[in-house]
Structures are given as C-alpha cells and as structure tokens.
C-alpha cells in the first residue's frame, strides 16, 4: 500500500466533466474538472458527497470532498496497519502521522476505530502482559517498559500487571529463570561475578530488584547447604 496520502490544493471552482475508475486502485475514482484531472477520491466519498458529471464545485466544495477522502484514506491505512497484529492507539497515531496525515484526520480515524472495537488499549495491555509473561517469562519491569514504549497509558499498564499478579506468581517465574541460569554459571569461580551475572540476567528479564536480591541470597544459601 502506498504510504503517502495524495495532496491537492483547489485552484478555483470547476465543473466535474468525468469520473473514471483508477487502474491501480479500483476503489478510487479520478475526478476531472473542466476536462483536466484534478484529484482522486474513494467511491464511497463520491456517493457520500453526491458527486456527478456536470456538477459545479466551489473551492469550499472541493475542500470538503478532499477532507472526506483524507478520512477514508487514513482509515484504510490504519486498518491495513492493524491487519498484521494488534496495535495500541499511540502506535496507530504515530503511523498515520509518519505517512503524512494531519492531527484532525488522525484523531477522527482513531475515534472511529475505537468505536468499531479495533482499538482497545486496556484489552491490548492485558493480552500483551499475559503473552509476554507466559511465553517469554518476562517480569513486570520489562513488560511495563515495553507497554510504555508502545504508548499504553500508565493506568492501563498498572491494571494489566495487577491482574497478572492475581493470576500468577512473578516470584516463582523469576525463581525458575534464576535456577536455570545459576546452574549454567556453576563454573564461574568468582562468587561476586556469579552473583553479578545472575542479577544482570534477571534485570534484563524484567524482574524487580528486591526479588532479584531475594533469589540470589536464596540460591547462595542453597549452595552452602549442599556443601
């Protein structure tokens, strides 16, 4: 899909002399004013705006048609973007701005996608949190950072993590990771480096520092009991 929205500035009033389907996109029509190509619009816009050959369009009329088309174009781009995987509102906002849509049409598009149920940051945060915890075993800090980068509001991140804490035990997940890593570090002769390597690993996995400290002490204590 072409990333750049079409740009056209009305130069003056004109009469529609033809409406022709575009070769590259049959859902769009080329509008000819006074015998010359002026701009392309979606078929839905032609119907909504009631365009027909012989119709006289003022500059204001053309601007209204173009604004309606920008909305349809932005919505199509957003739906194409959403087709690959779930997205947050902010991700879609960034994408639309990146390809050149203005603030007004971007927010109008987001409002409509929210109404249709295609955008739901609360549901996204819950699903993302559960998936990253269960499939990757990531801890709360990493999940929070990833959701924040995707533009999820802090309050929704808090709710998703609180729901996870009710259903799962992040400490137990961290313990599983810690034990596996600890066994792999058994040949490290320097006790400080072994602790440091384990701590760094758990930090990257996204676990809280108090949990990491507890697990390092626990594993060292277990080693002492086995000696």
PDB file of C-alpha atoms in Angstrom:
ATOM      1  CA  UNK A   1       0.000   0.000   0.000  1.00  0.00           C
ATOM      2  CA  UNK A   2       1.299   3.442  -0.979  1.00  0.00           C
ATOM      3  CA  UNK A   3       2.317   5.296   2.164  1.00  0.00           C
ATOM      4  CA  UNK A   4       1.879   8.923   1.112  1.00  0.00           C
ATOM      5  CA  UNK A   5      -1.603  10.486   1.125  1.00  0.00           C
ATOM      6  CA  UNK A   6      -2.447  12.391  -2.023  1.00  0.00           C
ATOM      7  CA  UNK A   7      -2.121  16.170  -1.907  1.00  0.00           C
ATOM      8  CA  UNK A   8      -4.240  18.561  -3.944  1.00  0.00           C
ATOM      9  CA  UNK A   9      -4.924  22.245  -3.428  1.00  0.00           C
ATOM     10  CA  UNK A  10      -8.019  23.616  -5.219  1.00  0.00           C
ATOM     11  CA  UNK A  11      -7.043  26.410  -7.582  1.00  0.00           C
ATOM     12  CA  UNK A  12     -10.566  27.653  -8.135  1.00  0.00           C
ATOM     13  CA  UNK A  13     -14.111  26.486  -8.855  1.00  0.00           C
ATOM     14  CA  UNK A  14     -14.645  23.892 -11.562  1.00  0.00           C
ATOM     15  CA  UNK A  15     -17.215  21.630 -13.178  1.00  0.00           C
ATOM     16  CA  UNK A  16     -16.953  17.844 -12.957  1.00  0.00           C
ATOM     17  CA  UNK A  17     -16.566  16.615 -16.523  1.00  0.00           C
ATOM     18  CA  UNK A  18     -15.757  12.957 -15.784  1.00  0.00           C
ATOM     19  CA  UNK A  19     -15.372  10.344 -13.029  1.00  0.00           C
ATOM     20  CA  UNK A  20     -13.077   7.478 -14.030  1.00  0.00           C
ATOM     21  CA  UNK A  21     -12.031   4.346 -12.053  1.00  0.00           C
ATOM     22  CA  UNK A  22      -8.311   4.333 -11.301  1.00  0.00           C
ATOM     23  CA  UNK A  23      -6.240   1.482 -12.716  1.00  0.00           C
ATOM     24  CA  UNK A  24      -4.096   0.901  -9.631  1.00  0.00           C
ATOM     25  CA  UNK A  25      -6.979   1.035  -7.168  1.00  0.00           C
ATOM     26  CA  UNK A  26     -10.491   0.207  -8.446  1.00  0.00           C
ATOM     27  CA  UNK A  27     -11.960   1.521  -5.192  1.00  0.00           C
ATOM     28  CA  UNK A  28     -10.896   5.041  -6.145  1.00  0.00           C
ATOM     29  CA  UNK A  29     -12.135   7.355  -8.904  1.00  0.00           C
ATOM     30  CA  UNK A  30     -10.291  10.099 -10.730  1.00  0.00           C
ATOM     31  CA  UNK A  31     -12.205  13.371 -10.728  1.00  0.00           C
ATOM     32  CA  UNK A  32     -11.802  15.573 -13.793  1.00  0.00           C
ATOM     33  CA  UNK A  33     -12.643  19.267 -13.544  1.00  0.00           C
ATOM     34  CA  UNK A  34     -13.142  21.244 -16.736  1.00  0.00           C
ATOM     35  CA  UNK A  35     -11.605  18.392 -18.751  1.00  0.00           C
ATOM     36  CA  UNK A  36      -8.416  18.001 -16.687  1.00  0.00           C
ATOM     37  CA  UNK A  37      -7.574  15.507 -13.940  1.00  0.00           C
ATOM     38  CA  UNK A  38      -7.953  17.199 -10.560  1.00  0.00           C
ATOM     39  CA  UNK A  39      -7.787  14.584  -7.783  1.00  0.00           C
ATOM     40  CA  UNK A  40      -8.641  11.019  -6.810  1.00  0.00           C
ATOM     41  CA  UNK A  41     -11.266  10.001  -4.244  1.00  0.00           C
ATOM     42  CA  UNK A  42     -12.776   6.835  -2.853  1.00  0.00           C
ATOM     43  CA  UNK A  43     -16.003   5.614  -4.440  1.00  0.00           C
ATOM     44  CA  UNK A  44     -17.655   5.904  -1.019  1.00  0.00           C
ATOM     45  CA  UNK A  45     -16.768   9.593  -0.945  1.00  0.00           C
ATOM     46  CA  UNK A  46     -18.305  10.098  -4.387  1.00  0.00           C
ATOM     47  CA  UNK A  47     -21.533   8.557  -3.087  1.00  0.00           C
ATOM     48  CA  UNK A  48     -21.471  10.386   0.243  1.00  0.00           C
ATOM     49  CA  UNK A  49     -20.788  13.745  -1.362  1.00  0.00           C
ATOM     50  CA  UNK A  50     -23.200  13.112  -4.237  1.00  0.00           C
ATOM     51  CA  UNK A  51     -20.680  13.890  -6.959  1.00  0.00           C
ATOM     52  CA  UNK A  52     -21.769  13.642 -10.592  1.00  0.00           C
ATOM     53  CA  UNK A  53     -20.628  14.891 -14.030  1.00  0.00           C
ATOM     54  CA  UNK A  54     -21.887  18.383 -14.692  1.00  0.00           C
ATOM     55  CA  UNK A  55     -21.774  19.351 -11.014  1.00  0.00           C
ATOM     56  CA  UNK A  56     -20.182  22.717 -10.251  1.00  0.00           C
ATOM     57  CA  UNK A  57     -17.729  22.565  -7.309  1.00  0.00           C
ATOM     58  CA  UNK A  58     -16.626  25.684  -5.481  1.00  0.00           C
ATOM     59  CA  UNK A  59     -13.258  25.748  -3.699  1.00  0.00           C
ATOM     60  CA  UNK A  60     -15.099  25.048  -0.446  1.00  0.00           C
ATOM     61  CA  UNK A  61     -16.912  22.088  -2.033  1.00  0.00           C
ATOM     62  CA  UNK A  62     -13.619  20.636  -3.215  1.00  0.00           C
ATOM     63  CA  UNK A  63     -12.068  21.085   0.221  1.00  0.00           C
ATOM     64  CA  UNK A  64     -14.991  19.222   1.817  1.00  0.00           C
ATOM     65  CA  UNK A  65     -14.599  16.355  -0.663  1.00  0.00           C
ATOM     66  CA  UNK A  66     -10.863  16.186  -0.055  1.00  0.00           C
ATOM     67  CA  UNK A  67     -11.315  16.209   3.726  1.00  0.00           C
ATOM     68  CA  UNK A  68     -13.768  13.317   3.479  1.00  0.00           C
ATOM     69  CA  UNK A  69     -11.343  11.432   1.261  1.00  0.00           C
ATOM     70  CA  UNK A  70      -8.461  12.015   3.669  1.00  0.00           C
ATOM     71  CA  UNK A  71     -10.516  10.393   6.415  1.00  0.00           C
ATOM     72  CA  UNK A  72     -11.341   7.367   4.249  1.00  0.00           C
ATOM     73  CA  UNK A  73      -7.718   7.094   3.169  1.00  0.00           C
ATOM     74  CA  UNK A  74      -6.450   7.331   6.753  1.00  0.00           C
ATOM     75  CA  UNK A  75      -8.930   4.704   7.885  1.00  0.00           C
ATOM     76  CA  UNK A  76      -7.825   2.343   5.105  1.00  0.00           C
ATOM     77  CA  UNK A  77      -4.160   2.834   6.023  1.00  0.00           C
ATOM     78  CA  UNK A  78      -4.901   2.246   9.693  1.00  0.00           C
ATOM     79  CA  UNK A  79      -6.860  -0.945   9.007  1.00  0.00           C
ATOM     80  CA  UNK A  80      -4.036  -2.216   6.809  1.00  0.00           C
ATOM     81  CA  UNK A  81      -1.611  -1.498   9.662  1.00  0.00           C
ATOM     82  CA  UNK A  82      -3.867  -3.291  12.147  1.00  0.00           C
ATOM     83  CA  UNK A  83      -4.282  -6.330   9.905  1.00  0.00           C
ATOM     84  CA  UNK A  84      -0.829  -7.663  10.773  1.00  0.00           C
ATOM     85  CA  UNK A  85      -1.249  -7.704  14.575  1.00  0.00           C
ATOM     86  CA  UNK A  86      -2.815  -5.828  17.441  1.00  0.00           C
ATOM     87  CA  UNK A  87      -1.678  -2.232  17.919  1.00  0.00           C
ATOM     88  CA  UNK A  88      -2.107   0.458  20.522  1.00  0.00           C
ATOM     89  CA  UNK A  89      -3.784   3.782  19.813  1.00  0.00           C
ATOM     90  CA  UNK A  90      -0.438   5.530  20.011  1.00  0.00           C
ATOM     91  CA  UNK A  91       1.164   3.135  17.523  1.00  0.00           C
ATOM     92  CA  UNK A  92      -1.592   3.818  15.000  1.00  0.00           C
ATOM     93  CA  UNK A  93      -1.362   7.562  15.708  1.00  0.00           C
ATOM     94  CA  UNK A  94       2.397   7.519  15.088  1.00  0.00           C
ATOM     95  CA  UNK A  95       1.946   5.549  11.874  1.00  0.00           C
ATOM     96  CA  UNK A  96      -0.651   7.922  10.445  1.00  0.00           C
ATOM     97  CA  UNK A  97       1.423  10.966  11.309  1.00  0.00           C
ATOM     98  CA  UNK A  98       4.517   9.302   9.875  1.00  0.00           C
ATOM     99  CA  UNK A  99       2.885   8.832   6.477  1.00  0.00           C
ATOM    100  CA  UNK A 100       1.653  12.419   6.404  1.00  0.00           C
ATOM    101  CA  UNK A 101      -1.859  12.668   7.835  1.00  0.00           C
ATOM    102  CA  UNK A 102      -2.726  15.729   9.892  1.00  0.00           C
ATOM    103  CA  UNK A 103      -3.823  15.767  13.510  1.00  0.00           C
ATOM    104  CA  UNK A 104      -7.534  16.302  12.832  1.00  0.00           C
ATOM    105  CA  UNK A 105      -7.968  13.388  10.411  1.00  0.00           C
ATOM    106  CA  UNK A 106      -5.724  11.190  12.555  1.00  0.00           C
ATOM    107  CA  UNK A 107      -7.825  11.729  15.672  1.00  0.00           C
ATOM    108  CA  UNK A 108     -11.061  11.321  13.690  1.00  0.00           C
ATOM    109  CA  UNK A 109      -9.761   7.984  12.423  1.00  0.00           C
ATOM    110  CA  UNK A 110      -8.750   6.835  15.902  1.00  0.00           C
ATOM    111  CA  UNK A 111     -12.173   7.760  17.264  1.00  0.00           C
ATOM    112  CA  UNK A 112     -13.874   5.669  14.609  1.00  0.00           C
ATOM    113  CA  UNK A 113     -11.569   2.667  15.066  1.00  0.00           C
ATOM    114  CA  UNK A 114     -12.192   2.845  18.803  1.00  0.00           C
ATOM    115  CA  UNK A 115     -15.957   2.853  18.218  1.00  0.00           C
ATOM    116  CA  UNK A 116     -15.643  -0.182  15.933  1.00  0.00           C
ATOM    117  CA  UNK A 117     -13.613  -2.073  18.527  1.00  0.00           C
ATOM    118  CA  UNK A 118     -10.395  -2.200  16.506  1.00  0.00           C
ATOM    119  CA  UNK A 119      -8.545  -0.200  19.153  1.00  0.00           C
ATOM    120  CA  UNK A 120      -8.737  -1.033  22.846  1.00  0.00           C
ATOM    121  CA  UNK A 121      -5.636  -0.220  24.861  1.00  0.00           C
ATOM    122  CA  UNK A 122      -6.942  -1.879  28.021  1.00  0.00           C
ATOM    123  CA  UNK A 123      -7.545  -5.189  26.241  1.00  0.00           C
ATOM    124  CA  UNK A 124      -4.226  -4.851  24.411  1.00  0.00           C
ATOM    125  CA  UNK A 125      -2.328  -4.303  27.668  1.00  0.00           C
ATOM    126  CA  UNK A 126      -3.949  -7.349  29.311  1.00  0.00           C
ATOM    127  CA  UNK A 127      -3.287  -9.634  26.339  1.00  0.00           C
ATOM    128  CA  UNK A 128       0.277  -8.394  25.870  1.00  0.00           C
ATOM    129  CA  UNK A 129       1.087  -8.799  29.563  1.00  0.00           C
ATOM    130  CA  UNK A 130      -0.246 -12.347  29.688  1.00  0.00           C
ATOM    131  CA  UNK A 131       1.549 -13.330  26.476  1.00  0.00           C
ATOM    132  CA  UNK A 132       4.939 -11.900  27.448  1.00  0.00           C
ATOM    133  CA  UNK A 133       4.746 -13.480  30.891  1.00  0.00           C
ATOM    134  CA  UNK A 134       3.572 -16.930  29.797  1.00  0.00           C
ATOM    135  CA  UNK A 135       5.516 -17.338  26.547  1.00  0.00           C
ATOM    136  CA  UNK A 136       8.701 -15.458  27.463  1.00  0.00           C
ATOM    137  CA  UNK A 137       8.608 -15.419  31.240  1.00  0.00           C
ATOM    138  CA  UNK A 138       9.266 -11.682  31.375  1.00  0.00           C
ATOM    139  CA  UNK A 139       8.943  -9.869  34.657  1.00  0.00           C
ATOM    140  CA  UNK A 140       6.791  -6.826  35.460  1.00  0.00           C
ATOM    141  CA  UNK A 141       9.502  -4.214  34.853  1.00  0.00           C
ATOM    142  CA  UNK A 142      10.248  -5.374  31.322  1.00  0.00           C
ATOM    143  CA  UNK A 143       6.579  -5.737  30.452  1.00  0.00           C
ATOM    144  CA  UNK A 144       5.902  -2.245  31.814  1.00  0.00           C
ATOM    145  CA  UNK A 145       8.751  -0.754  29.766  1.00  0.00           C
ATOM    146  CA  UNK A 146       7.602  -2.461  26.572  1.00  0.00           C
ATOM    147  CA  UNK A 147       3.996  -1.310  27.001  1.00  0.00           C
ATOM    148  CA  UNK A 148       5.139   2.207  27.799  1.00  0.00           C
ATOM    149  CA  UNK A 149       7.175   2.333  24.579  1.00  0.00           C
ATOM    150  CA  UNK A 150       4.033   1.295  22.708  1.00  0.00           C
ATOM    151  CA  UNK A 151       2.185   4.257  24.182  1.00  0.00           C
ATOM    152  CA  UNK A 152      -0.122   2.452  26.604  1.00  0.00           C
ATOM    153  CA  UNK A 153      -1.247   4.798  29.419  1.00  0.00           C
ATOM    154  CA  UNK A 154       0.363   4.090  32.805  1.00  0.00           C
ATOM    155  CA  UNK A 155      -3.000   3.442  34.479  1.00  0.00           C
ATOM    156  CA  UNK A 156      -3.818   0.656  31.997  1.00  0.00           C
ATOM    157  CA  UNK A 157      -0.374  -0.882  32.442  1.00  0.00           C
ATOM    158  CA  UNK A 158      -0.919  -0.900  36.218  1.00  0.00           C
ATOM    159  CA  UNK A 159      -4.274  -2.638  35.779  1.00  0.00           C
ATOM    160  CA  UNK A 160      -2.824  -5.295  33.471  1.00  0.00           C
ATOM    161  CA  UNK A 161       0.070  -6.038  35.813  1.00  0.00           C
ATOM    162  CA  UNK A 162      -2.231  -6.136  38.830  1.00  0.00           C
ATOM    163  CA  UNK A 163      -4.423  -8.671  37.021  1.00  0.00           C
ATOM    164  CA  UNK A 164      -1.342 -10.744  36.221  1.00  0.00           C
ATOM    165  CA  UNK A 165      -0.255 -10.679  39.863  1.00  0.00           C
ATOM    166  CA  UNK A 166      -3.659 -12.077  40.860  1.00  0.00           C
ATOM    167  CA  UNK A 167      -3.372 -14.964  38.396  1.00  0.00           C
ATOM    168  CA  UNK A 168       0.336 -15.783  38.517  1.00  0.00           C
ATOM    169  CA  UNK A 169       3.344 -15.518  40.794  1.00  0.00           C
ATOM    170  CA  UNK A 170       6.131 -13.420  39.247  1.00  0.00           C
ATOM    171  CA  UNK A 171       8.443 -14.526  42.056  1.00  0.00           C
ATOM    172  CA  UNK A 172       8.048 -18.160  41.056  1.00  0.00           C
ATOM    173  CA  UNK A 173       8.694 -17.288  37.408  1.00  0.00           C
ATOM    174  CA  UNK A 174      11.836 -15.403  38.420  1.00  0.00           C
ATOM    175  CA  UNK A 175      12.901 -18.354  40.568  1.00  0.00           C
ATOM    176  CA  UNK A 176      12.657 -20.731  37.601  1.00  0.00           C
ATOM    177  CA  UNK A 177      14.785 -18.438  35.463  1.00  0.00           C
ATOM    178  CA  UNK A 178      17.267 -17.898  38.294  1.00  0.00           C
ATOM    179  CA  UNK A 179      17.783 -21.578  38.992  1.00  0.00           C
ATOM    180  CA  UNK A 180      18.407 -22.404  35.328  1.00  0.00           C
ATOM    181  CA  UNK A 181      20.866 -19.538  34.948  1.00  0.00           C
ATOM    182  CA  UNK A 182      22.560 -20.317  38.265  1.00  0.00           C
ATOM    183  CA  UNK A 183      23.299 -23.870  37.114  1.00  0.00           C
ATOM    184  CA  UNK A 184      24.845 -22.525  33.918  1.00  0.00           C
ATOM    185  CA  UNK A 185      27.102 -20.267  35.991  1.00  0.00           C
ATOM    186  CA  UNK A 186      28.356 -23.089  38.195  1.00  0.00           C
ATOM    187  CA  UNK A 187      31.808 -22.973  36.591  1.00  0.00           C
ATOM    188  CA  UNK A 188      32.289 -19.288  37.438  1.00  0.00           C
ATOM    189  CA  UNK A 189      34.928 -19.386  40.215  1.00  0.00           C
ATOM    190  CA  UNK A 190      34.417 -15.807  41.351  1.00  0.00           C
ATOM    191  CA  UNK A 191      31.371 -15.676  43.656  1.00  0.00           C
ATOM    192  CA  UNK A 192      30.872 -11.940  43.094  1.00  0.00           C
ATOM    193  CA  UNK A 193      30.897 -12.319  39.294  1.00  0.00           C
ATOM    194  CA  UNK A 194      28.472 -15.212  39.535  1.00  0.00           C
ATOM    195  CA  UNK A 195      26.055 -13.103  41.578  1.00  0.00           C
ATOM    196  CA  UNK A 196      26.530 -10.164  39.225  1.00  0.00           C
ATOM    197  CA  UNK A 197      25.876 -12.238  36.105  1.00  0.00           C
ATOM    198  CA  UNK A 198      22.727 -13.726  37.603  1.00  0.00           C
ATOM    199  CA  UNK A 199      21.485 -10.309  38.729  1.00  0.00           C
ATOM    200  CA  UNK A 200      22.128  -8.763  35.320  1.00  0.00           C
ATOM    201  CA  UNK A 201      20.270 -11.611  33.635  1.00  0.00           C
ATOM    202  CA  UNK A 202      17.221 -11.197  35.867  1.00  0.00           C
ATOM    203  CA  UNK A 203      17.277  -7.427  35.366  1.00  0.00           C
ATOM    204  CA  UNK A 204      17.138  -7.968  31.595  1.00  0.00           C
ATOM    205  CA  UNK A 205      14.203 -10.329  32.109  1.00  0.00           C
ATOM    206  CA  UNK A 206      12.385  -7.513  33.867  1.00  0.00           C
ATOM    207  CA  UNK A 207      12.204  -8.567  37.497  1.00  0.00           C
ATOM    208  CA  UNK A 208      12.219  -6.196  40.455  1.00  0.00           C
ATOM    209  CA  UNK A 209      15.436  -5.596  42.376  1.00  0.00           C
ATOM    210  CA  UNK A 210      14.071  -6.845  45.691  1.00  0.00           C
ATOM    211  CA  UNK A 211      13.010 -10.105  44.006  1.00  0.00           C
ATOM    212  CA  UNK A 212      16.464 -10.451  42.439  1.00  0.00           C
ATOM    213  CA  UNK A 213      18.215  -9.864  45.733  1.00  0.00           C
ATOM    214  CA  UNK A 214      15.990 -12.424  47.455  1.00  0.00           C
ATOM    215  CA  UNK A 215      16.706 -15.060  44.804  1.00  0.00           C
ATOM    216  CA  UNK A 216      20.463 -14.500  44.761  1.00  0.00           C
ATOM    217  CA  UNK A 217      20.568 -14.934  48.533  1.00  0.00           C
ATOM    218  CA  UNK A 218      18.316 -17.990  48.301  1.00  0.00           C
ATOM    219  CA  UNK A 219      20.491 -19.723  45.703  1.00  0.00           C
ATOM    220  CA  UNK A 220      23.695 -18.957  47.567  1.00  0.00           C
ATOM    221  CA  UNK A 221      22.142 -20.321  50.756  1.00  0.00           C
ATOM    222  CA  UNK A 222      21.091 -23.494  48.954  1.00  0.00           C
ATOM    223  CA  UNK A 223      24.642 -23.913  47.672  1.00  0.00           C
ATOM    224  CA  UNK A 224      26.016 -23.540  51.204  1.00  0.00           C
ATOM    225  CA  UNK A 225      23.641 -26.228  52.465  1.00  0.00           C
ATOM    226  CA  UNK A 226      24.796 -28.578  49.728  1.00  0.00           C
ATOM    227  CA  UNK A 227      28.492 -28.094  50.533  1.00  0.00           C
TER     228      UNK A 227
END
